[in-house]
Amino acid sequence: MKSIDWEAELNPLQYESVTYDDGHLQVFAVAGSGKTRALTYRIAHLVRERGVNPRAIMTCTFTNKAAKEIKERLQELVGKDSKWIWCGTFHSMCVRMLRLYHESVDVPHNFQIADTDTSVSIIGRVMKEEKVENQEPDAYLNLISRIKDDGLWPDDPRVREHRSAVNRSNPKDDSVVRVYAGYQKALKAQGVLDFGDLILYGTKILKSDVGETMRAKFRQILVDEVQDTSSSQYEFLKALALNDDGGTVAIYGDDDQCSPPGTMVDTGAGDVAIEDLVRGPLRPVSKDGVPQSATRDFQIACRHHEGEMFTFHMENGCYTRVTPHHRLYVCSAEGRLRHEYIHPVYISVHDNFLVRVGAKLVPMPCVKIERGWYVGSVYSLNVPTHHRYLSDGIVVGNSIYGWRGANFRNVLQFSKDFPEVKKFILGQNYRSTQRIVAATRALIEHNVERHQKEMFTTNDHGSPPQVDIYDSDAEEADAVAARVKDVIHVSDVPENEIAILYRTNFQSRAVEEAFRRHRIPYEVVGGFRFYDRKEIKDVLSYVRLIANPRSDADFYRIIGTPSRGLGDAAVEAIAHKA
C-alpha cells in the first residue's frame, strides 16, 4: 500500500472533494481532469484517514472496464482491505444482493441471467402464443428493456403509455402489455432473469425487510458516471441511500447539455420555444438527416446553469445557443451527417451543419462561433429512437446518454432528493500534453467572447499533432501501416503499445487490409466477443440446461444442435412433455 501525500498528489479542487466531510457531494469533471483519481482517493481517504470500515463502502459505475480500473487503483491505495469494498456495475451489485437475499423476492438461488438471444427466443414464443405479429421479437425486447429502465413492472399502468411505440396506427393496441407480462411469466417459470430484472429485483430487495440491513451496512456510497444511470438504477440508489442516520452519497459525472429559453424547436407544425414544448409535439430527425413524423415520445427537463454558452452562426443568418457537452453534428457537402461532437470546442468555422431552408434540410457552413457566459434556466431534451431534432433550424442531438436507457434527469434530481449537496467542478486536464491543449485552443481563436474559465494542463509540451490528408481510405490506411512499421522497427516501440483509433467500425476494413499487406499483426478490439460466438453459446446452453432444466430458451437452442432431424411439431411435443 503506497504512502499518500494528499495535498501534493491532488490539485486544490480534487483535494477539497476528497476530504469533504459535511454531507453529500456532486463532482462534475471535464475530460481528462482526474475524476477517477478524485473518486478513488476519496475512498482511500475514508478508509485511511477517517477510519471508515471498507465493508461500509459501495462504489457503482456503468461498465465492467471502469469497475476494473477502480478496483486496481484501490488495491494500490487501500491495500488488502480493498477486497471488502463492494465495487462494480449496478447490475453486478444487484447480482450480489440477489445471491444473498433471493428468497426475499421469490427468486431461485441458482437463477440464470438471460443473454439477448435467449430473451428474443422467449419473446418470440410469447408473441406466437398471444398471436402478436405487428413487430419482430427484437423490437419488443428493445421496448421492454426501455420499460424496465424506467423501473416499471408489467402490472404498472404506465406500461400502457408505451403502446404507440409498437403500433402507431392503433394507440389502443395492448400487445406490449400482453407480451411484457407473458415474457416475465416465462422468465419466472424458467428461473431466469434478464439484465433489466437485475435492477428491478435489486430495488425490490431494498424495499423489503432486508433493505434496512443493507442501508445499515453501506454508509458511504459513490457513483461514477452518474449521467449514465437509468431511472431504475437511480431508484436503486435512492432505495439504498435515502435514510436519516448519517450515510453519505458522492456522485461523479458530466454536466448535462442544454439550450436556453427562447430556443425554437421544430414540432412539424411550426417552431415552438423549448420552454413551451410540454404543450406540444416534437419532430425528430433521423441519422440520415431526414425529418420524421412529429411525436410526443420525448422528455424535457429544466435546471439552472451558470457557466459557458456557445452560439453557432450559420451562413443564412440563423444561429443556435448551447451549453458545453451538447451533442452537435457536422455534415458532408452532400448533407450526410458524418461526425458528432460532445463539446463545441471541436467545431470550427466553415464546418457544415444541416440547416433548414424552406421545407428542406441543406448543408451550410458555420461562419462564426461565439463563446460567452450565461446565468439562468436551461432545458435538456431526450428524444428516443432518433436522438436528433431541429434547434433554431439546425440539426442537433439530444441527451448524450438517453439512447442507452440513461435518464439525464437523474443529475438534476439528485440535489432535490439529497438536499444541501456540495458541488465541485474539476477543470484541470491531466490527460493531454500542452501542445494538444494548445491545438484545441487554436480551434476557438475566432471566438469573439471567451470566459477565462478554460481547460488547462501542466503536462509536458509533447510532440506536435500531425494532420495528413489523403485522396482515399486505402491510401490513408497504407500510410498508417507504413507509420506503424516505422515506429516498431526504427523507434523500437512494442507492437502492443500502438493503437489505431477510428470513428466507426466500417473504417477498420481498409486498415486491416493494409496491415495484412504489410504483415503487421493486429487485434480488433470490440469485434465479435468470445461469448458471442455461436459455438460458445451452444456449449453454454448445454451447461445451463444441466444446471437449470427449466430453461426453455436453452432447450430450444440445443435441441437442433447438432441436427437431430426433428421438425417443429416434434420439438413442441418434446417441450410439452418435458
Coordinates of C-alpha atoms in Angstrom, one line a residue:
M1 CA 0.0 0.0 0.0
K2 CA 1.6 3.3 -1.1
S3 CA 2.0 6.3 1.2
I4 CA -0.1 9.3 0.2
D5 CA 0.7 13.0 0.5
W6 CA -2.9 14.2 -0.1
E7 CA -2.1 17.8 -0.8
A8 CA 0.8 17.1 -3.0
E9 CA -0.9 14.4 -5.1
L10 CA -4.2 16.3 -5.6
N11 CA -4.9 19.7 -7.0
P12 CA -6.9 22.1 -4.7
L13 CA -10.3 21.2 -6.0
Q14 CA -9.6 17.5 -6.1
Y15 CA -8.3 17.7 -2.5
E16 CA -11.4 19.6 -1.4
S17 CA -13.7 17.0 -2.9
V18 CA -11.7 14.1 -1.5
T19 CA -11.6 15.5 2.1
Y20 CA -15.1 17.0 2.2
D21 CA -16.9 15.7 5.3
D22 CA -20.1 17.6 5.6
G23 CA -22.8 15.7 3.7
H24 CA -23.5 14.6 0.1
L25 CA -21.4 15.8 -2.8
Q26 CA -21.7 16.1 -6.6
V27 CA -18.5 16.3 -8.7
F28 CA -18.6 17.5 -12.3
A29 CA -15.5 17.0 -14.4
V30 CA -14.2 17.9 -17.8
A31 CA -12.4 15.2 -19.9
G32 CA -9.0 14.2 -18.5
S33 CA -9.5 16.2 -15.3
G34 CA -8.8 13.3 -12.9
K35 CA -12.4 12.3 -12.0
T36 CA -11.5 8.7 -11.3
R37 CA -8.5 9.8 -9.3
A38 CA -10.7 12.0 -7.2
L39 CA -13.1 9.2 -6.6
T40 CA -10.5 6.6 -5.7
Y41 CA -8.6 9.0 -3.5
R42 CA -11.8 9.8 -1.6
I43 CA -12.3 6.1 -0.9
A44 CA -8.7 5.9 0.3
H45 CA -9.2 8.9 2.5
L46 CA -12.4 7.5 4.0
V47 CA -10.5 4.3 5.0
R48 CA -7.1 5.6 5.9
E49 CA -7.8 9.0 7.5
R50 CA -11.4 8.8 8.7
G51 CA -11.5 5.2 9.8
V52 CA -14.4 4.1 7.7
N53 CA -14.8 0.3 7.5
P54 CA -14.1 -0.8 3.9
R55 CA -17.2 -3.1 4.2
A56 CA -19.3 0.0 4.6
I57 CA -18.4 1.4 1.2
M58 CA -20.1 0.7 -2.1
T59 CA -18.9 2.1 -5.5
C60 CA -21.2 1.8 -8.5
T61 CA -20.2 2.5 -12.1
F62 CA -21.5 2.0 -15.6
T63 CA -19.1 -0.5 -17.2
N64 CA -17.1 -3.5 -16.1
K65 CA -14.0 -1.8 -17.6
A66 CA -14.4 1.2 -15.3
A67 CA -15.1 -1.0 -12.3
K68 CA -11.9 -3.0 -13.0
E69 CA -9.8 0.2 -13.2
I70 CA -11.3 1.5 -9.9
K71 CA -10.5 -1.9 -8.2
E72 CA -6.9 -1.8 -9.5
R73 CA -6.4 1.7 -8.1
L74 CA -8.0 0.9 -4.8
Q75 CA -5.7 -2.1 -4.4
E76 CA -2.7 0.3 -4.6
L77 CA -4.3 3.0 -2.4
V78 CA -6.0 0.9 0.2
G79 CA -4.1 -2.4 0.1
K80 CA -5.6 -5.7 1.0
D81 CA -8.6 -4.1 2.7
S82 CA -9.8 -3.0 -0.7
K83 CA -11.3 -6.5 -1.3
W84 CA -14.0 -5.8 1.2
I85 CA -15.3 -2.8 -0.7
W86 CA -18.3 -3.5 -3.0
C87 CA -17.1 -2.2 -6.3
G88 CA -18.8 -2.9 -9.7
T89 CA -21.6 -2.0 -12.0
F90 CA -25.1 -1.5 -10.8
H91 CA -26.0 -4.9 -12.3
S92 CA -23.2 -6.7 -10.5
M93 CA -24.2 -5.1 -7.2
C94 CA -27.7 -6.4 -7.7
V95 CA -26.5 -9.9 -8.6
R96 CA -24.6 -10.0 -5.3
M97 CA -27.6 -8.9 -3.4
L98 CA -29.8 -11.4 -5.2
R99 CA -27.4 -14.3 -4.4
L100 CA -27.6 -13.3 -0.7
Y101 CA -31.3 -12.4 -0.4
H102 CA -33.0 -14.2 -3.3
E103 CA -35.7 -15.6 -1.0
S104 CA -37.0 -12.2 -0.1
V105 CA -38.1 -11.5 -3.7
D106 CA -39.0 -15.1 -4.6
V107 CA -36.1 -15.7 -7.0
P108 CA -34.4 -19.2 -7.1
H109 CA -30.9 -19.3 -5.7
N110 CA -29.5 -20.7 -8.9
F111 CA -31.1 -18.2 -11.2
Q112 CA -29.6 -17.8 -14.7
I113 CA -29.0 -14.4 -16.5
A114 CA -30.5 -14.4 -20.0
D115 CA -28.5 -13.0 -22.9
T116 CA -30.1 -11.2 -25.8
D117 CA -30.6 -14.3 -27.9
T118 CA -32.4 -16.1 -25.0
S119 CA -34.7 -13.1 -24.5
V120 CA -35.5 -12.8 -28.2
S121 CA -36.3 -16.5 -28.3
I122 CA -38.6 -16.3 -25.3
I123 CA -40.4 -13.2 -26.6
G124 CA -40.9 -14.9 -30.0
R125 CA -42.7 -17.8 -28.4
V126 CA -44.8 -15.4 -26.2
M127 CA -45.8 -13.4 -29.3
K128 CA -46.8 -16.6 -31.0
E129 CA -48.9 -17.6 -28.1
E130 CA -50.5 -14.1 -27.9
K131 CA -50.9 -14.0 -31.7
V132 CA -48.9 -10.8 -31.9
E133 CA -47.5 -10.1 -35.4
N134 CA -47.1 -6.3 -35.7
Q135 CA -43.3 -6.3 -34.9
E136 CA -40.3 -8.5 -34.7
P137 CA -39.3 -10.0 -31.3
D138 CA -36.2 -7.9 -31.0
A139 CA -38.3 -4.7 -31.3
Y140 CA -40.4 -5.9 -28.4
L141 CA -37.2 -6.7 -26.4
N142 CA -35.8 -3.2 -27.0
L143 CA -39.1 -1.7 -25.9
I144 CA -39.4 -3.9 -22.8
S145 CA -35.8 -3.1 -21.9
R146 CA -36.7 0.6 -22.1
I147 CA -39.7 0.0 -19.9
K148 CA -37.5 -1.8 -17.3
D149 CA -35.0 1.1 -17.5
D150 CA -38.0 3.3 -16.4
G151 CA -38.4 0.9 -13.4
L152 CA -41.8 -0.4 -14.4
W153 CA -43.2 -3.9 -13.7
P154 CA -45.8 -5.5 -16.1
D155 CA -48.7 -4.5 -13.8
D156 CA -47.8 -0.8 -13.7
P157 CA -50.4 1.2 -15.5
R158 CA -47.7 3.4 -17.1
V159 CA -46.6 0.4 -19.3
R160 CA -49.6 1.3 -21.4
E161 CA -48.0 4.6 -22.3
H162 CA -45.5 2.7 -24.5
R163 CA -48.2 1.2 -26.7
S164 CA -47.7 3.6 -29.6
A165 CA -44.1 2.5 -29.9
V166 CA -45.1 -0.8 -31.4
N167 CA -48.3 0.2 -33.3
R168 CA -48.6 3.9 -34.1
S169 CA -51.7 3.3 -36.2
N170 CA -53.6 1.9 -33.3
P171 CA -52.7 3.6 -30.0
K172 CA -55.2 1.3 -28.1
D173 CA -53.2 -1.8 -29.1
D174 CA -52.3 -3.5 -25.8
S175 CA -49.8 -6.0 -27.3
V176 CA -46.9 -4.5 -25.4
V177 CA -48.7 -5.1 -22.1
R178 CA -49.5 -8.7 -23.0
V179 CA -46.1 -9.5 -24.4
Y180 CA -44.3 -8.0 -21.4
A181 CA -46.5 -9.9 -18.9
G182 CA -46.0 -13.1 -20.8
Y183 CA -42.3 -12.6 -21.1
Q184 CA -42.0 -12.1 -17.3
K185 CA -44.1 -15.1 -16.6
A186 CA -41.9 -17.2 -18.9
L187 CA -38.7 -15.9 -17.3
K188 CA -40.0 -16.7 -13.8
A189 CA -41.1 -20.2 -14.8
Q190 CA -37.6 -20.9 -16.2
G191 CA -35.7 -19.4 -13.2
V192 CA -34.2 -16.8 -15.5
L193 CA -33.6 -13.0 -15.1
D194 CA -32.6 -10.6 -17.8
F195 CA -30.4 -7.5 -17.2
G196 CA -33.3 -5.2 -16.6
D197 CA -34.7 -7.6 -14.0
L198 CA -31.5 -7.5 -12.0
I199 CA -32.0 -3.8 -11.2
L200 CA -35.8 -4.2 -10.6
Y201 CA -35.3 -7.1 -8.2
G202 CA -32.3 -5.4 -6.6
T203 CA -34.5 -2.4 -5.8
K204 CA -37.3 -4.7 -4.6
I205 CA -34.9 -6.3 -2.1
L206 CA -34.0 -2.8 -0.8
K207 CA -37.7 -2.0 -0.4
S208 CA -38.3 -5.3 1.5
D209 CA -37.4 -6.0 5.2
V210 CA -33.8 -6.7 4.0
G211 CA -33.4 -3.1 2.9
E212 CA -32.8 -1.9 6.5
T213 CA -29.9 -4.3 6.7
M214 CA -28.3 -3.1 3.5
R215 CA -28.8 0.6 4.4
A216 CA -27.2 0.0 7.8
K217 CA -24.3 -1.8 6.1
F218 CA -23.4 0.8 3.4
R219 CA -22.6 4.2 5.0
Q220 CA -20.6 5.6 2.1
I221 CA -21.9 5.2 -1.5
L222 CA -20.1 6.6 -4.5
V223 CA -21.5 6.5 -8.1
D224 CA -19.3 7.1 -11.1
E225 CA -20.6 8.3 -14.5
V226 CA -23.9 9.2 -12.9
Q227 CA -25.2 10.7 -16.1
D228 CA -25.2 7.1 -17.5
T229 CA -27.7 5.9 -14.9
S230 CA -31.3 4.9 -15.9
S231 CA -34.4 5.7 -13.9
S232 CA -34.4 2.2 -12.4
Q233 CA -30.7 2.5 -11.4
Y234 CA -31.4 5.9 -9.8
E235 CA -34.4 4.3 -7.9
F236 CA -32.0 1.6 -6.7
L237 CA -29.6 4.3 -5.5
K238 CA -32.4 6.2 -3.6
A239 CA -33.7 2.9 -2.1
L240 CA -30.2 2.2 -0.8
A241 CA -29.0 5.6 0.3
L242 CA -32.0 7.6 1.5
N243 CA -32.0 7.3 5.3
D244 CA -31.8 9.6 8.3
D245 CA -28.8 8.2 10.1
G246 CA -25.8 9.9 8.5
G247 CA -24.9 8.0 5.4
T248 CA -23.2 9.9 2.6
V249 CA -23.6 9.7 -1.2
A250 CA -21.0 11.1 -3.7
I251 CA -21.8 11.2 -7.4
Y252 CA -19.3 11.9 -10.2
G253 CA -20.0 12.7 -13.8
D254 CA -20.6 15.2 -16.6
D255 CA -22.9 18.1 -16.6
D256 CA -26.0 17.9 -18.9
Q257 CA -26.2 19.5 -22.4
C258 CA -28.8 22.1 -22.6
S259 CA -30.3 25.0 -24.5
P260 CA -31.6 28.4 -23.1
P261 CA -35.2 29.6 -23.1
G262 CA -36.2 31.0 -26.5
T263 CA -34.6 28.2 -28.4
M264 CA -37.1 27.3 -31.2
V265 CA -37.7 23.6 -31.7
D266 CA -39.4 22.1 -34.8
T267 CA -42.8 20.4 -34.0
G268 CA -43.8 19.5 -37.5
A269 CA -46.4 22.2 -37.4
G270 CA -44.2 25.2 -36.7
D271 CA -41.5 26.1 -34.2
V272 CA -42.2 26.3 -30.5
A273 CA -39.9 27.8 -27.8
I274 CA -38.2 24.9 -25.9
E275 CA -39.7 26.1 -22.6
D276 CA -43.2 25.6 -24.1
L277 CA -42.6 22.1 -25.5
V278 CA -44.5 20.4 -22.7
R279 CA -47.7 21.5 -24.5
G280 CA -46.8 20.3 -28.0
P281 CA -45.1 17.5 -30.0
L282 CA -41.5 17.5 -31.4
R283 CA -40.3 16.4 -34.9
P284 CA -37.2 14.2 -34.7
V285 CA -34.5 14.0 -37.4
S286 CA -33.1 10.6 -38.4
K287 CA -29.5 9.6 -38.6
D288 CA -29.7 10.1 -42.4
G289 CA -30.8 13.7 -41.9
V290 CA -34.5 13.2 -42.8
P291 CA -37.2 14.8 -40.7
Q292 CA -39.6 12.3 -39.2
S293 CA -43.3 12.4 -38.1
A294 CA -44.0 14.5 -35.0
T295 CA -44.0 12.6 -31.7
R296 CA -44.8 13.3 -28.1
D297 CA -42.4 10.5 -27.0
F298 CA -39.7 12.7 -25.6
Q299 CA -38.6 14.1 -22.2
I300 CA -37.8 17.6 -21.2
A301 CA -36.2 18.9 -18.0
C302 CA -35.2 22.4 -16.8
R303 CA -32.4 23.4 -14.5
H304 CA -30.2 26.4 -13.5
H305 CA -27.0 26.9 -15.4
E306 CA -24.1 29.3 -14.5
G307 CA -21.3 28.8 -17.0
E308 CA -20.3 28.9 -20.6
M309 CA -22.7 29.2 -23.5
F310 CA -21.8 28.7 -27.2
T311 CA -23.5 30.4 -30.1
F312 CA -23.2 29.0 -33.6
H313 CA -24.0 31.4 -36.5
M314 CA -24.8 29.9 -40.0
E315 CA -24.3 31.5 -43.4
N316 CA -28.0 32.3 -43.8
G317 CA -28.1 34.3 -40.5
C318 CA -29.7 31.6 -38.3
Y319 CA -28.0 30.7 -35.1
T320 CA -28.4 28.4 -32.0
R321 CA -27.1 28.5 -28.5
V322 CA -26.0 25.5 -26.4
T323 CA -24.1 24.7 -23.3
P324 CA -20.8 22.7 -23.3
H325 CA -21.2 19.0 -23.8
H326 CA -24.1 19.4 -26.1
R327 CA -24.2 16.9 -29.0
L328 CA -23.6 18.7 -32.3
Y329 CA -23.3 17.3 -35.8
V330 CA -21.3 18.4 -38.9
C331 CA -22.2 17.0 -42.3
S332 CA -20.6 16.4 -45.7
A333 CA -21.1 18.7 -48.7
E334 CA -23.9 16.3 -49.7
G335 CA -25.7 16.7 -46.4
R336 CA -24.8 13.4 -44.8
L337 CA -24.4 13.6 -41.0
R338 CA -20.9 12.3 -40.5
H339 CA -19.5 13.5 -37.2
E340 CA -20.9 14.3 -33.8
Y341 CA -19.1 16.3 -31.2
I342 CA -19.8 16.3 -27.5
H343 CA -18.0 19.7 -26.8
P344 CA -18.4 22.7 -29.1
V345 CA -14.6 23.5 -29.0
Y346 CA -14.2 20.7 -31.5
I347 CA -16.3 22.6 -34.1
S348 CA -14.6 25.2 -36.3
V349 CA -15.7 27.9 -38.7
H350 CA -16.5 26.6 -42.2
D351 CA -17.7 23.2 -40.8
N352 CA -21.0 22.3 -42.5
F353 CA -24.2 21.9 -40.4
L354 CA -27.5 20.6 -41.6
V355 CA -29.8 23.7 -41.7
R356 CA -33.5 24.1 -42.6
V357 CA -34.0 26.2 -45.7
G358 CA -37.7 26.4 -46.6
A359 CA -39.0 22.9 -46.4
K360 CA -35.6 21.2 -46.9
L361 CA -32.5 20.5 -44.9
V362 CA -29.3 21.5 -46.7
P363 CA -25.6 21.6 -45.7
M364 CA -24.5 25.1 -44.7
P365 CA -21.2 26.4 -43.3
C366 CA -20.9 27.9 -39.9
V367 CA -19.5 31.4 -40.2
K368 CA -19.0 32.5 -36.6
I369 CA -18.8 30.9 -33.2
E370 CA -19.2 32.9 -30.0
R371 CA -18.3 31.8 -26.5
G372 CA -19.9 33.7 -23.7
W373 CA -21.1 33.4 -20.1
Y374 CA -24.7 32.6 -19.2
V375 CA -26.6 32.6 -15.9
G376 CA -30.2 31.3 -15.9
S377 CA -32.5 28.5 -16.8
V378 CA -31.7 25.9 -19.5
Y379 CA -33.6 22.9 -20.9
S380 CA -32.5 19.4 -21.8
L381 CA -34.3 17.1 -24.3
N382 CA -34.2 13.3 -24.6
V383 CA -35.7 12.1 -27.9
P384 CA -35.8 8.3 -28.0
T385 CA -35.1 6.3 -31.2
H386 CA -33.7 9.1 -33.4
H387 CA -31.9 11.3 -30.8
R388 CA -31.8 14.3 -33.2
Y389 CA -34.1 17.3 -33.7
L390 CA -34.1 20.9 -35.2
S391 CA -32.9 23.6 -32.8
D392 CA -33.4 27.1 -34.3
G393 CA -33.5 25.4 -37.7
I394 CA -30.2 23.5 -37.1
V395 CA -29.9 19.7 -36.6
V396 CA -28.5 19.0 -33.1
G397 CA -28.5 15.9 -30.8
N398 CA -30.4 15.2 -27.6
S399 CA -29.2 13.8 -24.3
I400 CA -25.8 12.2 -24.8
Y401 CA -26.8 9.1 -22.9
G402 CA -30.5 8.8 -23.4
W403 CA -30.1 6.4 -26.3
R404 CA -28.9 3.6 -24.0
G405 CA -31.6 3.9 -21.3
A406 CA -29.9 6.7 -19.2
N407 CA -32.1 9.4 -17.9
F408 CA -30.4 12.8 -17.8
R409 CA -32.9 14.0 -15.2
N410 CA -31.1 11.9 -12.5
V411 CA -28.3 14.5 -12.4
L412 CA -30.8 17.3 -12.0
Q413 CA -32.9 15.3 -9.5
F414 CA -30.1 14.5 -7.2
S415 CA -29.9 17.9 -5.5
K416 CA -33.7 17.6 -4.8
D417 CA -33.5 14.1 -3.3
F418 CA -30.3 14.7 -1.4
P419 CA -30.6 18.4 -0.2
E420 CA -27.6 20.6 0.8
V421 CA -25.4 18.7 -1.6
K422 CA -21.9 20.3 -2.2
K423 CA -20.9 20.7 -5.8
F424 CA -17.3 20.6 -7.2
I425 CA -16.1 21.3 -10.8
L426 CA -12.8 19.8 -11.9
G427 CA -11.3 21.8 -14.8
Q428 CA -7.6 20.9 -15.0
N429 CA -6.7 18.5 -17.8
Y430 CA -4.2 15.8 -16.9
R431 CA -4.6 13.6 -19.9
S432 CA -3.3 15.8 -22.8
T433 CA 0.1 17.4 -23.4
Q434 CA 0.4 21.2 -23.6
R435 CA 0.6 21.1 -27.4
I436 CA -2.7 19.1 -27.6
V437 CA -4.4 21.6 -25.4
A438 CA -2.9 24.4 -27.4
A439 CA -4.2 22.9 -30.6
T440 CA -7.7 22.7 -29.1
R441 CA -7.5 26.4 -28.1
A442 CA -6.4 27.2 -31.7
L443 CA -9.7 25.9 -32.9
I444 CA -11.6 28.6 -31.0
E445 CA -9.3 31.6 -31.6
H446 CA -12.1 33.1 -33.7
N447 CA -14.5 33.3 -30.8
V448 CA -15.5 36.9 -30.1
E449 CA -16.3 36.3 -26.4
R450 CA -14.4 34.0 -24.2
H451 CA -14.7 33.4 -20.4
Q452 CA -11.4 32.9 -18.6
K453 CA -12.6 29.5 -17.2
E454 CA -10.7 27.4 -19.6
M455 CA -9.3 23.9 -19.7
F456 CA -5.6 23.9 -18.8
T457 CA -2.7 21.5 -18.2
T458 CA 0.7 21.4 -16.6
N459 CA 1.9 18.4 -18.5
D460 CA 4.9 18.3 -20.8
H461 CA 4.9 20.1 -24.2
G462 CA 4.8 16.7 -26.0
S463 CA 5.1 16.2 -29.8
P464 CA 3.1 18.5 -32.1
P465 CA -0.1 16.9 -33.5
Q466 CA 0.3 15.9 -37.2
V467 CA -2.5 16.1 -39.7
D468 CA -2.2 14.3 -43.0
I469 CA -4.8 14.4 -45.8
Y470 CA -5.2 11.6 -48.4
D471 CA -7.2 11.0 -51.5
S472 CA -8.7 7.7 -50.4
D473 CA -9.2 5.5 -47.5
A474 CA -6.8 2.9 -49.0
E475 CA -4.1 5.5 -49.3
E476 CA -4.7 6.6 -45.8
A477 CA -4.6 3.1 -44.4
D478 CA -1.3 2.3 -46.3
A479 CA 0.2 5.5 -44.7
V480 CA -0.9 4.4 -41.3
A481 CA 0.6 0.9 -41.8
A482 CA 3.9 2.4 -43.0
R483 CA 4.0 4.7 -40.0
V484 CA 3.3 1.8 -37.6
K485 CA 6.2 -0.3 -39.2
D486 CA 8.5 2.7 -38.8
V487 CA 7.5 3.1 -35.1
I488 CA 8.1 -0.6 -34.5
H489 CA 11.4 -1.0 -36.3
V490 CA 13.0 2.4 -36.0
S491 CA 11.7 3.7 -32.7
D492 CA 11.6 0.2 -31.1
V493 CA 8.1 0.7 -29.7
P494 CA 6.5 -2.7 -28.8
E495 CA 3.6 -3.7 -31.0
N496 CA 1.2 -4.0 -28.1
E497 CA 1.7 -0.3 -27.2
I498 CA 0.4 1.0 -30.5
A499 CA -3.3 1.8 -31.1
I500 CA -5.2 2.8 -34.2
L501 CA -8.4 4.7 -33.4
Y502 CA -11.2 5.1 -36.0
R503 CA -14.6 6.7 -35.7
T504 CA -16.9 3.9 -37.0
N505 CA -16.4 0.1 -37.3
F506 CA -16.6 0.1 -41.1
Q507 CA -13.4 2.1 -41.3
S508 CA -11.4 -0.9 -39.8
R509 CA -11.6 -2.8 -43.1
A510 CA -9.1 -0.6 -45.0
V511 CA -6.7 -0.6 -42.1
E512 CA -6.9 -4.4 -41.6
E513 CA -6.2 -5.0 -45.3
A514 CA -3.2 -2.6 -45.2
F515 CA -1.9 -4.4 -42.1
R516 CA -2.2 -7.8 -43.8
R517 CA -0.3 -6.5 -46.8
H518 CA 2.4 -5.1 -44.6
R519 CA 2.5 -8.3 -42.5
I520 CA 1.7 -6.4 -39.3
P521 CA 0.0 -8.4 -36.6
Y522 CA -3.1 -6.8 -35.1
E523 CA -6.1 -7.3 -32.9
V524 CA -9.5 -5.6 -33.5
V525 CA -10.9 -4.5 -30.1
G526 CA -14.7 -4.6 -30.0
G527 CA -15.2 -7.3 -32.7
F528 CA -17.1 -10.5 -32.0
R529 CA -16.6 -11.3 -28.3
F530 CA -15.7 -14.8 -27.3
Y531 CA -19.1 -15.4 -25.6
D532 CA -20.9 -14.1 -28.7
R533 CA -19.7 -16.9 -30.9
K534 CA -22.3 -19.4 -31.9
E535 CA -20.3 -22.4 -30.9
I536 CA -19.6 -21.0 -27.4
K537 CA -23.3 -20.1 -26.9
D538 CA -24.3 -23.6 -27.9
V539 CA -21.9 -25.1 -25.3
L540 CA -23.1 -22.7 -22.7
S541 CA -26.7 -23.6 -23.4
Y542 CA -25.9 -27.3 -22.7
V543 CA -24.2 -26.3 -19.4
R544 CA -27.1 -24.0 -18.3
L545 CA -29.7 -26.7 -19.2
I546 CA -27.8 -29.2 -16.9
A547 CA -27.8 -26.6 -14.1
N548 CA -31.3 -25.4 -14.7
P549 CA -33.6 -28.0 -16.5
R550 CA -36.4 -25.4 -16.6
S551 CA -34.6 -23.2 -19.1
D552 CA -36.8 -23.4 -22.2
A553 CA -34.6 -21.0 -24.1
D554 CA -31.6 -23.2 -23.7
F555 CA -33.6 -26.3 -24.6
Y556 CA -34.8 -24.8 -27.8
R557 CA -31.3 -23.8 -28.7
I558 CA -29.6 -27.2 -28.2
I559 CA -32.5 -29.4 -29.4
G560 CA -31.4 -28.8 -33.0
T561 CA -27.6 -28.6 -32.4
P562 CA -26.4 -30.8 -33.8
S563 CA -29.2 -31.5 -36.2
R564 CA -31.4 -34.4 -35.0
G565 CA -33.9 -34.4 -37.8
L566 CA -36.7 -33.1 -35.6
G567 CA -39.4 -30.8 -37.0
D568 CA -41.3 -28.0 -35.2
A569 CA -44.1 -30.3 -34.2
A570 CA -41.8 -32.9 -32.7
V571 CA -39.8 -30.2 -30.8
E572 CA -43.0 -28.7 -29.4
A573 CA -44.3 -32.2 -28.4
I574 CA -41.0 -32.9 -26.5
A575 CA -41.2 -29.4 -24.9
H576 CA -44.7 -30.0 -23.8
K577 CA -43.9 -33.5 -22.4
A578 CA -40.9 -32.0 -20.5

